[in-house]
mmCIF file of C-alpha atoms in Angstrom:
data_model
loop_
_atom_site.group_PDB
_atom_site.id
_atom_site.type_symbol
_atom_site.label_atom_id
_atom_site.label_comp_id
_atom_site.label_asym_id
_atom_site.label_seq_id
_atom_site.Cartn_x
_atom_site.Cartn_y
_atom_site.Cartn_z
ATOM 1 C CA UNK A 1059 0.058 -0.039 0.013
ATOM 2 C CA UNK A 1060 1.437 3.283 -1.024
ATOM 3 C CA UNK A 1061 -0.583 5.556 1.476
ATOM 4 C CA UNK A 1062 -1.235 5.266 5.029
ATOM 5 C CA UNK A 1063 -4.614 3.343 5.641
ATOM 6 C CA UNK A 1064 -6.038 6.434 7.599
ATOM 7 C CA UNK A 1065 -5.206 9.114 4.901
ATOM 8 C CA UNK A 1066 -8.510 10.897 4.089
ATOM 9 C CA UNK A 1067 -8.695 12.095 0.599
ATOM 10 C CA UNK A 1068 -11.625 14.166 -0.318
ATOM 11 C CA UNK A 1069 -12.654 15.049 -4.027
ATOM 12 C CA UNK A 1070 -14.758 18.217 -4.758
ATOM 13 C CA UNK A 1071 -16.121 19.247 -7.984
ATOM 14 C CA UNK A 1072 -15.830 23.135 -8.343
ATOM 15 C CA UNK A 1073 -17.960 25.461 -10.286
ATOM 16 C CA UNK A 1074 -14.875 27.496 -11.398
ATOM 17 C CA UNK A 1075 -14.828 27.635 -15.244
ATOM 18 C CA UNK A 1076 -11.027 27.524 -15.579
ATOM 19 C CA UNK A 1077 -9.666 24.266 -16.739
ATOM 20 C CA UNK A 1078 -7.711 23.112 -13.720
ATOM 21 C CA UNK A 1079 -7.522 20.600 -11.056
ATOM 22 C CA UNK A 1080 -5.718 21.249 -7.705
ATOM 23 C CA UNK A 1081 -4.287 19.314 -4.736
ATOM 24 C CA UNK A 1082 -4.624 21.539 -1.577
ATOM 25 C CA UNK A 1083 -1.857 19.719 0.350
ATOM 26 C CA UNK A 1084 -3.802 18.162 3.185
ATOM 27 C CA UNK A 1085 -6.025 15.579 1.202
ATOM 28 C CA UNK A 1086 -8.362 17.745 -0.554
ATOM 29 C CA UNK A 1087 -8.414 17.501 -4.354
ATOM 30 C CA UNK A 1088 -10.412 19.669 -6.477
ATOM 31 C CA UNK A 1089 -11.320 19.410 -10.118
ATOM 32 C CA UNK A 1090 -12.854 22.623 -11.860
ATOM 33 C CA UNK A 1091 -15.854 22.158 -14.010
ATOM 34 C CA UNK A 1092 -13.845 23.728 -16.777
ATOM 35 C CA UNK A 1093 -11.558 20.789 -16.724
ATOM 36 C CA UNK A 1094 -14.107 18.202 -16.474
ATOM 37 C CA UNK A 1095 -16.046 19.362 -19.520
ATOM 38 C CA UNK A 1096 -12.965 19.179 -21.694
ATOM 39 C CA UNK A 1097 -12.143 15.532 -20.790
ATOM 40 C CA UNK A 1098 -13.400 12.725 -23.023
ATOM 41 C CA UNK A 1099 -13.723 9.768 -20.924
ATOM 42 C CA UNK A 1100 -13.432 8.316 -17.359
ATOM 43 C CA UNK A 1101 -9.907 7.198 -18.086
ATOM 44 C CA UNK A 1102 -8.756 10.679 -18.521
ATOM 45 C CA UNK A 1103 -10.405 11.655 -15.122
ATOM 46 C CA UNK A 1104 -8.571 8.896 -13.516
ATOM 47 C CA UNK A 1105 -5.157 10.239 -14.769
ATOM 48 C CA UNK A 1106 -5.905 13.692 -13.591
ATOM 49 C CA UNK A 1107 -6.870 12.385 -10.225
ATOM 50 C CA UNK A 1108 -3.871 10.282 -10.021
ATOM 51 C CA UNK A 1109 -1.673 13.095 -10.943
ATOM 52 C CA UNK A 1110 -3.290 15.322 -8.121
ATOM 53 C CA UNK A 1111 -2.773 12.209 -5.615
ATOM 54 C CA UNK A 1112 0.871 12.227 -6.719
ATOM 55 C CA UNK A 1113 1.209 15.799 -5.482
ATOM 56 C CA UNK A 1114 -0.085 15.024 -2.288
ATOM 57 C CA UNK A 1115 2.109 11.726 -1.931
ATOM 58 C CA UNK A 1116 5.247 13.775 -2.777
ATOM 59 C CA UNK A 1117 4.055 16.666 -0.444
ATOM 60 C CA UNK A 1118 4.626 19.180 -3.165
ATOM 61 C CA UNK A 1119 2.519 21.784 -1.895
ATOM 62 C CA UNK A 1120 3.658 21.809 1.634
ATOM 63 C CA UNK A 1121 7.196 21.765 0.341
ATOM 64 C CA UNK A 1122 6.421 24.620 -2.047
ATOM 65 C CA UNK A 1123 5.239 26.700 0.912
ATOM 66 C CA UNK A 1124 8.181 26.109 3.026
ATOM 67 C CA UNK A 1125 10.551 27.087 0.210
ATOM 68 C CA UNK A 1126 8.629 30.037 -0.537
ATOM 69 C CA UNK A 1127 8.798 31.506 2.918
ATOM 70 C CA UNK A 1128 12.388 30.337 3.367
ATOM 71 C CA UNK A 1129 13.445 32.362 0.405
ATOM 72 C CA UNK A 1130 11.219 35.443 1.120
ATOM 73 C CA UNK A 1131 12.585 35.602 4.660
ATOM 74 C CA UNK A 1132 16.211 34.656 3.832
ATOM 75 C CA UNK A 1133 19.004 36.948 4.695
ATOM 76 C CA UNK A 1134 19.835 37.652 1.053
ATOM 77 C CA UNK A 1135 16.096 38.615 0.231
ATOM 78 C CA UNK A 1136 15.608 40.806 3.302
ATOM 79 C CA UNK A 1137 18.863 42.599 2.620
ATOM 80 C CA UNK A 1138 17.831 43.305 -1.034
ATOM 81 C CA UNK A 1139 14.561 44.645 0.177
ATOM 82 C CA UNK A 1140 16.209 47.008 2.660
ATOM 83 C CA UNK A 1141 18.419 48.402 -0.010
ATOM 84 C CA UNK A 1142 15.489 49.091 -2.200
ATOM 85 C CA UNK A 1143 13.613 50.803 0.584
ATOM 86 C CA UNK A 1144 16.705 53.133 1.307
ATOM 87 C CA UNK A 1145 17.073 53.821 -2.541
ATOM 88 C CA UNK A 1146 16.349 57.373 -3.657
ATOM 89 C CA UNK A 1147 15.588 56.518 -7.166
ATOM 90 C CA UNK A 1148 14.003 53.672 -9.257
ATOM 91 C CA UNK A 1149 12.351 51.928 -6.222
ATOM 92 C CA UNK A 1150 9.705 50.453 -8.465
ATOM 93 C CA UNK A 1151 12.008 49.235 -11.089
ATOM 94 C CA UNK A 1152 14.220 47.476 -8.574
ATOM 95 C CA UNK A 1153 11.138 46.010 -6.729
ATOM 96 C CA UNK A 1154 9.923 44.671 -9.952
ATOM 97 C CA UNK A 1155 13.272 43.189 -10.866
ATOM 98 C CA UNK A 1156 13.326 41.396 -7.513
ATOM 99 C CA UNK A 1157 9.758 40.237 -7.974
ATOM 100 C CA UNK A 1158 10.544 38.738 -11.327
ATOM 101 C CA UNK A 1159 13.472 36.696 -9.932
ATOM 102 C CA UNK A 1160 11.272 35.516 -7.110
ATOM 103 C CA UNK A 1161 8.358 34.415 -9.248
ATOM 104 C CA UNK A 1162 10.450 32.880 -12.066
ATOM 105 C CA UNK A 1163 12.310 30.859 -9.460
ATOM 106 C CA UNK A 1164 8.909 29.698 -7.863
ATOM 107 C CA UNK A 1165 7.412 28.730 -11.240
ATOM 108 C CA UNK A 1166 10.568 26.930 -12.140
ATOM 109 C CA UNK A 1167 10.071 24.478 -9.059
ATOM 110 C CA UNK A 1168 6.420 24.216 -9.809
ATOM 111 C CA UNK A 1169 7.095 22.921 -13.298
ATOM 112 C CA UNK A 1170 9.492 20.410 -12.006
ATOM 113 C CA UNK A 1171 6.774 19.191 -9.663
ATOM 114 C CA UNK A 1172 4.303 18.743 -12.669
ATOM 115 C CA UNK A 1173 6.809 16.493 -14.491
ATOM 116 C CA UNK A 1174 7.291 14.321 -11.227
ATOM 117 C CA UNK A 1175 3.461 14.335 -10.581
ATOM 118 C CA UNK A 1176 2.996 13.031 -14.262
ATOM 119 C CA UNK A 1177 5.464 10.096 -13.705
ATOM 120 C CA UNK A 1178 4.191 9.099 -10.143
ATOM 121 C CA UNK A 1179 0.597 9.609 -11.176
ATOM 122 C CA UNK A 1180 1.209 7.278 -14.026
ATOM 123 C CA UNK A 1181 2.729 4.632 -11.759
ATOM 124 C CA UNK A 1182 -0.475 4.852 -9.441
ATOM 125 C CA UNK A 1183 -2.834 4.614 -12.578
ATOM 126 C CA UNK A 1184 -1.066 1.461 -13.516
ATOM 127 C CA UNK A 1185 -2.696 -0.256 -10.361
ATOM 128 C CA UNK A 1186 -6.210 0.588 -11.486
ATOM 129 C CA UNK A 1187 -8.445 -0.788 -14.119
ATOM 130 C CA UNK A 1188 -8.065 2.364 -16.287
ATOM 131 C CA UNK A 1189 -6.299 2.761 -19.721
ATOM 132 C CA UNK A 1190 -2.923 4.512 -18.992
ATOM 133 C CA UNK A 1191 -2.856 5.449 -22.593
ATOM 134 C CA UNK A 1192 -5.368 8.135 -21.937
ATOM 135 C CA UNK A 1193 -2.657 9.902 -19.720
ATOM 136 C CA UNK A 1194 -1.047 11.066 -23.022
ATOM 137 C CA UNK A 1195 -4.339 12.095 -24.310
ATOM 138 C CA UNK A 1196 -5.008 14.233 -21.340
ATOM 139 C CA UNK A 1197 -1.702 16.133 -21.931
ATOM 140 C CA UNK A 1198 -2.770 16.499 -25.609
ATOM 141 C CA UNK A 1199 -5.916 18.113 -24.541
ATOM 142 C CA UNK A 1200 -4.184 20.354 -22.123
ATOM 143 C CA UNK A 1201 -1.853 21.504 -24.939
ATOM 144 C CA UNK A 1202 -4.814 23.005 -26.760
ATOM 145 C CA UNK A 1203 -6.951 24.054 -23.789
ATOM 146 C CA UNK A 1204 -6.754 27.737 -24.823
ATOM 147 C CA UNK A 1205 -8.870 27.014 -27.901
ATOM 148 C CA UNK A 1206 -12.518 26.795 -27.353
ATOM 149 C CA UNK A 1207 -14.145 23.374 -27.072
ATOM 150 C CA UNK A 1208 -16.479 24.155 -29.993
ATOM 151 C CA UNK A 1209 -15.008 25.914 -32.978
ATOM 152 C CA UNK A 1210 -18.173 27.354 -34.260
ATOM 153 C CA UNK A 1211 -19.351 30.561 -35.892
ATOM 154 C CA UNK A 1212 -22.306 32.343 -34.077
ATOM 155 C CA UNK A 1213 -24.793 33.887 -36.556
ATOM 156 C CA UNK A 1214 -25.701 36.932 -34.574
ATOM 157 C CA UNK A 1215 -27.736 38.754 -37.262
ATOM 158 C CA UNK A 1216 -29.966 35.574 -37.719
ATOM 159 C CA UNK A 1217 -30.325 34.877 -34.130
ATOM 160 C CA UNK A 1218 -31.309 38.547 -33.089
ATOM 161 C CA UNK A 1219 -33.164 39.699 -36.165
ATOM 162 C CA UNK A 1220 -36.942 40.112 -35.990
ATOM 163 C CA UNK A 1221 -39.472 41.854 -37.985
ATOM 164 C CA UNK A 1222 -40.422 44.427 -35.166
ATOM 165 C CA UNK A 1223 -36.715 45.021 -34.328
ATOM 166 C CA UNK A 1224 -34.296 44.393 -37.339
ATOM 167 C CA UNK A 1225 -30.632 43.724 -36.760
ATOM 168 C CA UNK A 1226 -28.397 46.696 -37.377
ATOM 169 C CA UNK A 1227 -24.972 46.328 -39.288
ATOM 170 C CA UNK A 1228 -23.447 48.916 -37.018
ATOM 171 C CA UNK A 1229 -23.764 46.472 -33.955
ATOM 172 C CA UNK A 1230 -20.703 44.359 -35.418
ATOM 173 C CA UNK A 1231 -18.522 47.321 -36.194
ATOM 174 C CA UNK A 1232 -15.042 46.856 -34.606
ATOM 175 C CA UNK A 1233 -14.075 49.103 -31.830
ATOM 176 C CA UNK A 1234 -11.351 51.781 -32.478
ATOM 177 C CA UNK A 1235 -8.851 52.300 -29.940
ATOM 178 C CA UNK A 1236 -8.162 56.124 -29.513
ATOM 179 C CA UNK A 1237 -4.758 57.008 -30.989
ATOM 180 C CA UNK A 1238 -4.194 53.508 -32.313
ATOM 181 C CA UNK A 1239 -1.396 51.269 -30.835
ATOM 182 C CA UNK A 1240 -1.728 47.974 -28.950
ATOM 183 C CA UNK A 1241 -3.834 47.667 -25.901
ATOM 184 C CA UNK A 1242 -1.717 46.908 -22.693
ATOM 185 C CA UNK A 1243 -2.115 43.464 -21.331
ATOM 186 C CA UNK A 1244 -0.141 44.219 -18.107
ATOM 187 C CA UNK A 1245 2.558 41.508 -18.801
ATOM 188 C CA UNK A 1246 5.080 43.712 -20.794
ATOM 189 C CA UNK A 1247 8.698 42.973 -19.845
ATOM 190 C CA UNK A 1248 7.698 39.507 -18.285
ATOM 191 C CA UNK A 1249 8.922 36.418 -20.068
ATOM 192 C CA UNK A 1250 5.756 34.564 -20.899
ATOM 193 C CA UNK A 1251 7.211 30.978 -20.759
ATOM 194 C CA UNK A 1252 8.713 31.677 -17.366
ATOM 195 C CA UNK A 1253 5.358 32.611 -16.060
ATOM 196 C CA UNK A 1254 3.781 29.173 -16.880
ATOM 197 C CA UNK A 1255 3.311 27.015 -13.832
ATOM 198 C CA UNK A 1256 2.935 23.961 -16.077
ATOM 199 C CA UNK A 1257 5.637 22.857 -18.457
ATOM 200 C CA UNK A 1258 4.815 22.655 -22.157
ATOM 201 C CA UNK A 1259 2.478 19.676 -22.430
ATOM 202 C CA UNK A 1260 4.151 18.310 -25.645
ATOM 203 C CA UNK A 1261 7.613 17.993 -23.719
ATOM 204 C CA UNK A 1262 5.530 16.347 -20.708
ATOM 205 C CA UNK A 1263 4.280 13.609 -23.459
ATOM 206 C CA UNK A 1264 7.740 12.834 -24.615
ATOM 207 C CA UNK A 1265 8.820 12.283 -21.061
ATOM 208 C CA UNK A 1266 5.853 9.813 -20.413
ATOM 209 C CA UNK A 1267 5.450 8.206 -23.759
ATOM 210 C CA UNK A 1268 7.988 5.344 -23.239
ATOM 211 C CA UNK A 1269 6.476 4.548 -19.807
ATOM 212 C CA UNK A 1270 3.027 3.944 -21.325
ATOM 213 C CA UNK A 1271 2.178 0.433 -22.398
ATOM 214 C CA UNK A 1272 0.315 -0.253 -25.596
ATOM 215 C CA UNK A 1273 -3.396 -0.423 -24.456
ATOM 216 C CA UNK A 1274 -6.691 -0.623 -26.089
ATOM 217 C CA UNK A 1275 -8.847 2.507 -26.851
ATOM 218 C CA UNK A 1276 -10.822 3.743 -23.980
ATOM 219 C CA UNK A 1277 -13.967 2.243 -23.360
ATOM 220 C CA UNK A 1278 -17.363 4.177 -23.888
ATOM 221 C CA UNK A 1279 -18.971 4.904 -20.711
ATOM 222 C CA UNK A 1280 -22.528 5.953 -21.066
ATOM 223 C CA UNK A 1281 -22.645 7.482 -17.545
ATOM 224 C CA UNK A 1282 -19.708 9.581 -18.203
ATOM 225 C CA UNK A 1283 -21.254 10.689 -21.414
ATOM 226 C CA UNK A 1284 -24.438 12.019 -19.561
ATOM 227 C CA UNK A 1285 -21.935 13.929 -17.281
ATOM 228 C CA UNK A 1286 -20.073 15.350 -20.123
ATOM 229 C CA UNK A 1287 -23.283 16.497 -21.933
ATOM 230 C CA UNK A 1288 -24.394 18.174 -18.541
ATOM 231 C CA UNK A 1289 -21.048 20.005 -18.017
ATOM 232 C CA UNK A 1290 -21.648 22.011 -21.246
ATOM 233 C CA UNK A 1291 -24.792 23.532 -19.467
ATOM 234 C CA UNK A 1292 -23.132 23.619 -16.092
ATOM 235 C CA UNK A 1293 -20.357 25.984 -17.542
ATOM 236 C CA UNK A 1294 -23.162 28.614 -18.395
ATOM 237 C CA UNK A 1295 -24.689 28.307 -15.144
ATOM 238 C CA UNK A 1296 -21.156 28.892 -13.697
ATOM 239 C CA UNK A 1297 -20.408 32.031 -15.657
ATOM 240 C CA UNK A 1298 -23.771 33.401 -14.988
ATOM 241 C CA UNK A 1299 -23.278 32.546 -11.176
ATOM 242 C CA UNK A 1300 -19.967 34.727 -11.147
ATOM 243 C CA UNK A 1301 -21.762 37.419 -13.042
ATOM 244 C CA UNK A 1302 -19.698 37.049 -16.205
ATOM 245 C CA UNK A 1303 -22.715 37.643 -18.469
ATOM 246 C CA UNK A 1304 -20.558 38.063 -21.751
ATOM 247 C CA UNK A 1305 -19.177 34.431 -21.316
ATOM 248 C CA UNK A 1306 -22.373 33.104 -20.144
ATOM 249 C CA UNK A 1307 -24.090 34.475 -23.221
ATOM 250 C CA UNK A 1308 -21.353 33.243 -25.498
ATOM 251 C CA UNK A 1309 -21.396 29.548 -24.300
ATOM 252 C CA UNK A 1310 -25.177 29.755 -24.422
ATOM 253 C CA UNK A 1311 -25.043 30.835 -28.050
ATOM 254 C CA UNK A 1312 -22.544 28.117 -28.909
ATOM 255 C CA UNK A 1313 -24.900 25.557 -27.494
ATOM 256 C CA UNK A 1314 -27.829 27.046 -29.292
ATOM 257 C CA UNK A 1315 -26.382 25.912 -32.534
ATOM 258 C CA UNK A 1316 -26.293 22.233 -31.241
ATOM 259 C CA UNK A 1317 -29.588 22.471 -29.493
ATOM 260 C CA UNK A 1318 -31.779 25.047 -31.367
ATOM 261 C CA UNK A 1319 -35.152 24.443 -29.280
ATOM 262 C CA UNK A 1320 -33.495 24.003 -25.909
ATOM 263 C CA UNK A 1321 -35.756 25.862 -23.316
ATOM 264 C CA UNK A 1322 -32.961 26.550 -20.885
ATOM 265 C CA UNK A 1323 -30.653 28.085 -23.580
ATOM 266 C CA UNK A 1324 -33.424 30.525 -24.844
ATOM 267 C CA UNK A 1325 -34.376 31.370 -21.122
ATOM 268 C CA UNK A 1326 -30.616 32.139 -20.291
ATOM 269 C CA UNK A 1327 -30.335 34.525 -23.292
ATOM 270 C CA UNK A 1328 -33.062 36.420 -21.849
ATOM 271 C CA UNK A 1329 -31.486 36.553 -18.404
ATOM 272 C CA UNK A 1330 -28.375 37.624 -19.904
ATOM 273 C CA UNK A 1331 -29.537 40.509 -21.885
ATOM 274 C CA UNK A 1332 -31.649 41.693 -18.656
ATOM 275 C CA UNK A 1333 -28.415 41.576 -16.503
ATOM 276 C CA UNK A 1334 -26.359 43.351 -19.091
ATOM 277 C CA UNK A 1335 -29.061 46.049 -19.243
ATOM 278 C CA UNK A 1336 -28.801 46.322 -15.457
ATOM 279 C CA UNK A 1337 -24.976 46.704 -15.614
ATOM 280 C CA UNK A 1338 -25.293 49.214 -18.152
ATOM 281 C CA UNK A 1339 -27.574 51.251 -16.155
ATOM 282 C CA UNK A 1340 -25.206 51.425 -13.159
ATOM 283 C CA UNK A 1341 -22.179 51.981 -15.292
ATOM 284 C CA UNK A 1342 -20.434 48.433 -14.325
ATOM 285 C CA UNK A 1343 -20.615 46.797 -17.684
ATOM 286 C CA UNK A 1344 -16.863 46.174 -17.766
ATOM 287 C CA UNK A 1345 -17.245 44.192 -14.724
ATOM 288 C CA UNK A 1346 -19.581 41.818 -16.387
ATOM 289 C CA UNK A 1347 -18.557 41.837 -19.957
ATOM 290 C CA UNK A 1348 -15.107 41.705 -21.504
ATOM 291 C CA UNK A 1349 -13.788 44.237 -24.018
ATOM 292 C CA UNK A 1350 -13.399 42.875 -27.513
ATOM 293 C CA UNK A 1351 -9.701 43.507 -27.556
ATOM 294 C CA UNK A 1352 -9.346 40.823 -24.506
ATOM 295 C CA UNK A 1353 -10.794 38.017 -26.831
ATOM 296 C CA UNK A 1354 -8.638 35.623 -28.374
ATOM 297 C CA UNK A 1355 -11.575 33.550 -29.999
ATOM 298 C CA UNK A 1356 -13.001 35.249 -32.998
ATOM 299 C CA UNK A 1357 -16.568 34.363 -32.312
ATOM 300 C CA UNK A 1358 -16.324 35.501 -28.891
ATOM 301 C CA UNK A 1359 -14.737 38.883 -30.044
ATOM 302 C CA UNK A 1360 -17.502 39.475 -32.468
ATOM 303 C CA UNK A 1361 -20.098 38.713 -29.672
ATOM 304 C CA UNK A 1362 -18.257 41.343 -27.400
ATOM 305 C CA UNK A 1363 -18.301 43.826 -30.168
ATOM 306 C CA UNK A 1364 -21.974 43.367 -30.505
ATOM 307 C CA UNK A 1365 -22.644 43.907 -26.867
ATOM 308 C CA UNK A 1366 -20.376 46.797 -26.383
ATOM 309 C CA UNK A 1367 -21.809 48.617 -29.555
ATOM 310 C CA UNK A 1368 -25.359 48.418 -28.114
ATOM 311 C CA UNK A 1369 -26.723 51.315 -26.667
ATOM 312 C CA UNK A 1370 -28.683 51.348 -23.220
ATOM 313 C CA UNK A 1371 -32.200 51.196 -24.938
ATOM 314 C CA UNK A 1372 -30.990 48.848 -27.593
ATOM 315 C CA UNK A 1373 -29.382 46.323 -25.191
ATOM 316 C CA UNK A 1374 -32.899 45.482 -23.535
ATOM 317 C CA UNK A 1375 -34.885 45.843 -26.816
ATOM 318 C CA UNK A 1376 -32.659 43.185 -28.388
ATOM 319 C CA UNK A 1377 -33.285 40.813 -25.633
ATOM 320 C CA UNK A 1378 -36.933 41.712 -25.366
ATOM 321 C CA UNK A 1379 -37.525 41.178 -29.121
ATOM 322 C CA UNK A 1380 -35.728 37.860 -28.894
ATOM 323 C CA UNK A 1381 -37.965 36.611 -26.179
ATOM 324 C CA UNK A 1382 -41.032 37.747 -27.801
ATOM 325 C CA UNK A 1383 -40.189 36.218 -31.144
ATOM 326 C CA UNK A 1384 -39.669 32.924 -29.499
ATOM 327 C CA UNK A 1385 -42.898 33.231 -27.326
ATOM 328 C CA UNK A 1386 -44.843 32.563 -30.507
ATOM 329 C CA UNK A 1387 -43.910 28.912 -29.971
ATOM 330 C CA UNK A 1388 -46.269 27.405 -27.384
ATOM 331 C CA UNK A 1389 -43.659 25.325 -25.732
ATOM 332 C CA UNK A 1390 -41.650 28.291 -24.491
ATOM 333 C CA UNK A 1391 -44.807 29.765 -22.701
ATOM 334 C CA UNK A 1392 -45.300 26.295 -20.891
ATOM 335 C CA UNK A 1393 -41.899 27.010 -19.366
ATOM 336 C CA UNK A 1394 -42.191 29.048 -16.123
ATOM 337 C CA UNK A 1395 -38.625 30.484 -15.932
ATOM 338 C CA UNK A 1396 -38.846 31.509 -19.601
ATOM 339 C CA UNK A 1397 -42.075 33.207 -18.761
ATOM 340 C CA UNK A 1398 -40.399 35.055 -15.868
ATOM 341 C CA UNK A 1399 -37.351 36.269 -17.930
ATOM 342 C CA UNK A 1400 -39.584 37.463 -20.683
ATOM 343 C CA UNK A 1401 -41.843 39.409 -18.236
ATOM 344 C CA UNK A 1402 -38.550 41.133 -16.931
ATOM 345 C CA UNK A 1403 -37.466 42.020 -20.371
ATOM 346 C CA UNK A 1404 -40.904 43.433 -21.175
ATOM 347 C CA UNK A 1405 -40.800 45.569 -18.001
ATOM 348 C CA UNK A 1406 -37.313 46.760 -18.536
ATOM 349 C CA UNK A 1407 -38.267 47.683 -22.152
ATOM 350 C CA UNK A 1408 -41.231 49.732 -20.870
ATOM 351 C CA UNK A 1409 -43.776 47.482 -22.534
ATOM 352 C CA UNK A 1410 -46.272 48.096 -19.711
ATOM 353 C CA UNK A 1411 -49.534 46.691 -21.364
ATOM 354 C CA UNK A 1412 -47.724 43.572 -22.506
ATOM 355 C CA UNK A 1413 -45.984 43.108 -19.174
ATOM 356 C CA UNK A 1414 -49.388 43.298 -17.404
ATOM 357 C CA UNK A 1415 -50.937 40.746 -19.676
ATOM 358 C CA UNK A 1416 -47.931 38.422 -19.274
ATOM 359 C CA UNK A 1417 -48.068 38.639 -15.616
ATOM 360 C CA UNK A 1418 -51.971 37.849 -15.716
ATOM 361 C CA UNK A 1419 -51.154 34.671 -17.765
ATOM 362 C CA UNK A 1420 -48.137 33.849 -15.531
ATOM 363 C CA UNK A 1421 -50.372 33.871 -12.555
ATOM 364 C CA UNK A 1422 -53.083 31.847 -14.156
ATOM 365 C CA UNK A 1423 -50.667 29.062 -15.596
ATOM 366 C CA UNK A 1424 -48.409 29.136 -12.390
ATOM 367 C CA UNK A 1425 -50.540 30.078 -9.303
ATOM 368 C CA UNK A 1426 -47.794 28.992 -6.894
ATOM 369 C CA UNK A 1427 -45.181 30.060 -9.179
ATOM 370 C CA UNK A 1428 -41.457 30.227 -8.101
ATOM 371 C CA UNK A 1429 -41.025 33.664 -9.278
ATOM 372 C CA UNK A 1430 -44.260 35.083 -8.097
ATOM 373 C CA UNK A 1431 -42.706 37.360 -5.393
ATOM 374 C CA UNK A 1432 -40.164 38.797 -7.842
ATOM 375 C CA UNK A 1433 -42.927 39.359 -10.350
ATOM 376 C CA UNK A 1434 -45.125 41.401 -7.746
ATOM 377 C CA UNK A 1435 -42.053 43.577 -7.076
ATOM 378 C CA UNK A 1436 -41.960 44.264 -10.747
ATOM 379 C CA UNK A 1437 -45.599 45.658 -10.556
#
């Protein structure tokens, strides 16, 4: 037995959308929803968990903390800090140079830990029923993790065009940065590769390749397939939960292409536009929707241009007319949450008569409705 029999390992699935898994150092493992939705089978989940258990077994987290504080409070570091504080000039530049050395060294140690966790994790995985060849596939997935899961074009004019409120071409015009030039990312002067905690995945694959025996393809698991299907919807809920309405809308529109009649997706579009309108009214849009210049994916960039180009009134009218257009299909008005989102958008768009009619219909259809108290407040 590798571990003490009384070692308590707990696994948690986090709502965080970033594709990562973490060992906390005392037996807690956390897998983010953003990583789970990118994995293809249970074998790959097994390798990720074995990798994190390897971090625990080798005590990487606690060793890192010790090294970190040993270096920070070492005689040499403290001496440099005193010299900087006594300097009359270039204090900021000197402090940043010291910080870079400190961060680069810390990340270098972390990258070594990742390679060791790969090797030890693979040894652990060989003692399970799972296919070890999928360890290499996990690293291949991580190598392209910055690319969107679904490489699809979102047809915004088609989705948001309606007879009563036609789509305007100017909504897709690219933003102009005043005086031109490149927008600052805040990483100028830092060596990008040295800032990576994880080493290049292709290099990690090379280190593991000879240790992986030839094994059959991963078995298809219907239970995992259901989980995987659900994670695409849960990632939308996560972004909405964290009030990132731009990304919530983006992932909703991506899935809408695959599931054009899905009630949840149509409802979430209404919720997103309502919340984006609220953000505009209190001048906090930048906290909830990225600027187009921050997007790497072209489809996401176009969506951000669309949202940022909308004026205040246009924002809610786009959402309202989208909800109204789909309400013509009876199936949508049998769905309570869709009804609620539609009522809110009608209220915000100042469609008073329609709002009142919708509220009456809602109360008749859902006498003990989940959103009855919120709707009373709208009145």
